[in-house]
Amino acid sequence: MSQCPDCGSTFTRRIPRTPMMRLLPFAQHILCSHCGERSLILFPQLVRARAERQIVRKPQARRQVY
């Protein structure tokens, strides 16, 4: 499983890439279920493990993640 580069969470899932992203066959497009950020991971094998950050948001500012 990939890690989110923003918060370090491993609770991520892969999502479809755009046609321009498909030019990089080794890249992964992920959606973090913890912080809701979408990220393009260029070299998933070389990503180092990060310490997971605690994210505190107001309930009305929290985004829904499906």
Short mmCIF file of N, CA and C in Angstrom, two decimals:
data_model
loop_
_atom_site.label_atom_id
_atom_site.label_comp_id
_atom_site.label_asym_id
_atom_site.label_seq_id
_atom_site.Cartn_x
_atom_site.Cartn_y
_atom_site.Cartn_z
N MET A 1 0.84 -1.17 0.00
CA MET A 1 0.00 0.00 0.00
C MET A 1 0.88 1.24 0.00
N SER A 2 0.47 2.25 -0.71
CA SER A 2 1.22 3.50 -0.77
C SER A 2 0.94 4.35 0.46
N GLN A 3 1.85 5.25 0.75
CA GLN A 3 1.67 6.19 1.85
C GLN A 3 1.36 7.56 1.29
N CYS A 4 0.53 8.30 1.99
CA CYS A 4 0.19 9.67 1.59
C CYS A 4 1.41 10.56 1.84
N PRO A 5 1.85 11.34 0.83
CA PRO A 5 3.00 12.22 1.05
C PRO A 5 2.67 13.42 1.94
N ASP A 6 1.38 13.73 2.14
CA ASP A 6 0.99 14.87 2.96
C ASP A 6 0.93 14.52 4.44
N CYS A 7 0.22 13.43 4.78
CA CYS A 7 0.03 13.13 6.20
C CYS A 7 0.74 11.85 6.64
N GLY A 8 1.22 11.02 5.72
CA GLY A 8 1.92 9.81 6.08
C GLY A 8 1.03 8.62 6.34
N SER A 9 -0.26 8.74 6.13
CA SER A 9 -1.20 7.66 6.38
C SER A 9 -1.06 6.56 5.33
N THR A 10 -1.25 5.33 5.73
CA THR A 10 -1.23 4.21 4.79
C THR A 10 -2.64 3.81 4.37
N PHE A 11 -3.65 4.53 4.82
CA PHE A 11 -5.04 4.25 4.48
C PHE A 11 -5.36 4.99 3.18
N THR A 12 -4.81 4.49 2.06
CA THR A 12 -4.96 5.12 0.75
C THR A 12 -5.51 4.11 -0.22
N ARG A 13 -5.98 4.61 -1.35
CA ARG A 13 -6.42 3.73 -2.42
C ARG A 13 -6.03 4.35 -3.75
N ARG A 14 -5.85 3.50 -4.74
CA ARG A 14 -5.49 3.97 -6.07
C ARG A 14 -6.74 4.44 -6.79
N ILE A 15 -6.60 5.52 -7.55
CA ILE A 15 -7.69 6.05 -8.35
C ILE A 15 -7.21 6.18 -9.79
N PRO A 16 -8.14 6.26 -10.75
CA PRO A 16 -7.73 6.31 -12.16
C PRO A 16 -6.88 7.54 -12.48
N ARG A 17 -5.94 7.33 -13.38
CA ARG A 17 -5.06 8.42 -13.82
C ARG A 17 -5.67 9.12 -15.02
N THR A 18 -5.29 10.38 -15.21
CA THR A 18 -5.72 11.13 -16.39
C THR A 18 -4.89 10.64 -17.59
N PRO A 19 -5.31 10.94 -18.81
CA PRO A 19 -4.53 10.50 -19.98
C PRO A 19 -3.09 11.01 -19.97
N MET A 20 -2.85 12.23 -19.46
CA MET A 20 -1.48 12.72 -19.40
C MET A 20 -0.64 11.96 -18.38
N MET A 21 -1.28 11.51 -17.29
CA MET A 21 -0.55 10.75 -16.28
C MET A 21 -0.19 9.36 -16.79
N ARG A 22 -0.91 8.87 -17.77
CA ARG A 22 -0.64 7.54 -18.32
C ARG A 22 0.67 7.49 -19.10
N LEU A 23 1.23 8.65 -19.42
CA LEU A 23 2.52 8.68 -20.10
C LEU A 23 3.64 8.21 -19.18
N LEU A 24 3.41 8.26 -17.89
CA LEU A 24 4.37 7.77 -16.90
C LEU A 24 3.87 6.42 -16.37
N PRO A 25 4.29 5.31 -16.98
CA PRO A 25 3.71 4.01 -16.62
C PRO A 25 4.05 3.56 -15.20
N PHE A 26 5.06 4.14 -14.58
CA PHE A 26 5.48 3.69 -13.25
C PHE A 26 4.85 4.53 -12.14
N ALA A 27 4.03 5.52 -12.47
CA ALA A 27 3.45 6.41 -11.46
C ALA A 27 2.12 5.85 -10.94
N GLN A 28 1.77 6.25 -9.72
CA GLN A 28 0.50 5.86 -9.10
C GLN A 28 -0.25 7.12 -8.71
N HIS A 29 -1.57 7.13 -8.92
CA HIS A 29 -2.43 8.23 -8.50
C HIS A 29 -3.23 7.71 -7.32
N ILE A 30 -3.06 8.32 -6.15
CA ILE A 30 -3.71 7.80 -4.95
C ILE A 30 -4.60 8.86 -4.32
N LEU A 31 -5.58 8.39 -3.55
CA LEU A 31 -6.46 9.23 -2.76
C LEU A 31 -6.31 8.79 -1.31
N CYS A 32 -5.96 9.73 -0.45
CA CYS A 32 -5.79 9.44 0.98
C CYS A 32 -7.15 9.52 1.66
N SER A 33 -7.53 8.48 2.36
CA SER A 33 -8.81 8.47 3.06
C SER A 33 -8.72 9.18 4.40
N HIS A 34 -7.53 9.51 4.84
CA HIS A 34 -7.35 10.20 6.11
C HIS A 34 -7.46 11.72 5.94
N CYS A 35 -6.72 12.28 4.98
CA CYS A 35 -6.73 13.73 4.80
C CYS A 35 -7.49 14.17 3.55
N GLY A 36 -7.82 13.25 2.64
CA GLY A 36 -8.60 13.58 1.46
C GLY A 36 -7.82 14.16 0.31
N GLU A 37 -6.50 14.11 0.35
CA GLU A 37 -5.66 14.67 -0.71
C GLU A 37 -5.42 13.64 -1.81
N ARG A 38 -5.40 14.11 -3.04
CA ARG A 38 -5.04 13.29 -4.19
C ARG A 38 -3.59 13.56 -4.52
N SER A 39 -2.82 12.51 -4.77
CA SER A 39 -1.39 12.67 -5.01
C SER A 39 -0.95 11.78 -6.16
N LEU A 40 0.03 12.25 -6.90
CA LEU A 40 0.66 11.46 -7.94
C LEU A 40 2.02 11.03 -7.40
N ILE A 41 2.19 9.74 -7.21
CA ILE A 41 3.45 9.19 -6.68
C ILE A 41 4.27 8.72 -7.88
N LEU A 42 5.40 9.39 -8.14
CA LEU A 42 6.19 9.07 -9.32
C LEU A 42 7.00 7.79 -9.17
N PHE A 43 7.65 7.60 -8.06
CA PHE A 43 8.45 6.40 -7.84
C PHE A 43 7.98 5.73 -6.56
N PRO A 44 6.93 4.90 -6.62
CA PRO A 44 6.38 4.30 -5.40
C PRO A 44 7.37 3.39 -4.66
N GLN A 45 8.34 2.84 -5.37
CA GLN A 45 9.32 1.96 -4.71
C GLN A 45 10.31 2.74 -3.87
N LEU A 46 10.54 4.01 -4.21
CA LEU A 46 11.56 4.79 -3.53
C LEU A 46 11.02 5.69 -2.42
N VAL A 47 9.71 5.66 -2.20
CA VAL A 47 9.11 6.51 -1.17
C VAL A 47 9.48 5.95 0.20
N ARG A 48 10.04 6.80 1.03
CA ARG A 48 10.41 6.38 2.37
C ARG A 48 9.20 6.45 3.29
N ALA A 49 9.21 5.63 4.31
CA ALA A 49 8.12 5.64 5.29
C ALA A 49 8.18 6.93 6.10
N ARG A 50 7.04 7.58 6.23
CA ARG A 50 6.93 8.80 7.02
C ARG A 50 6.16 8.51 8.29
N ALA A 51 6.40 9.30 9.29
CA ALA A 51 5.61 9.20 10.52
C ALA A 51 4.25 9.82 10.24
N GLU A 52 3.20 9.15 10.68
CA GLU A 52 1.86 9.64 10.43
C GLU A 52 1.58 10.87 11.29
N ARG A 53 1.04 11.92 10.66
CA ARG A 53 0.71 13.16 11.36
C ARG A 53 -0.74 13.12 11.80
N GLN A 54 -1.02 13.72 12.93
CA GLN A 54 -2.38 13.86 13.40
C GLN A 54 -2.99 15.11 12.78
N ILE A 55 -4.12 14.98 12.11
CA ILE A 55 -4.80 16.10 11.47
C ILE A 55 -6.04 16.42 12.27
N VAL A 56 -6.13 17.67 12.73
CA VAL A 56 -7.28 18.12 13.52
C VAL A 56 -7.98 19.22 12.72
N ARG A 57 -9.23 18.96 12.37
CA ARG A 57 -10.02 19.93 11.63
C ARG A 57 -11.34 20.15 12.32
N LYS A 58 -11.93 21.31 12.06
CA LYS A 58 -13.27 21.57 12.57
C LYS A 58 -14.26 20.67 11.84
N PRO A 59 -15.33 20.23 12.49
CA PRO A 59 -16.28 19.32 11.83
C PRO A 59 -16.87 19.90 10.55
N GLN A 60 -17.12 21.19 10.47
CA GLN A 60 -17.71 21.76 9.26
C GLN A 60 -16.69 21.89 8.13
N ALA A 61 -15.41 21.89 8.45
CA ALA A 61 -14.36 22.01 7.43
C ALA A 61 -13.91 20.65 6.90
N ARG A 62 -14.32 19.58 7.53
CA ARG A 62 -13.90 18.24 7.14
C ARG A 62 -14.56 17.85 5.82
N ARG A 63 -13.77 17.35 4.90
CA ARG A 63 -14.29 16.92 3.61
C ARG A 63 -14.73 15.49 3.68
N GLN A 64 -15.74 15.15 2.92
CA GLN A 64 -16.18 13.77 2.84
C GLN A 64 -15.28 13.03 1.86
N VAL A 65 -14.87 11.84 2.22
CA VAL A 65 -14.04 11.01 1.38
C VAL A 65 -14.80 9.71 1.16
N TYR A 66 -14.97 9.36 -0.08
CA TYR A 66 -15.71 8.13 -0.40
C TYR A 66 -14.78 7.01 -0.69
#
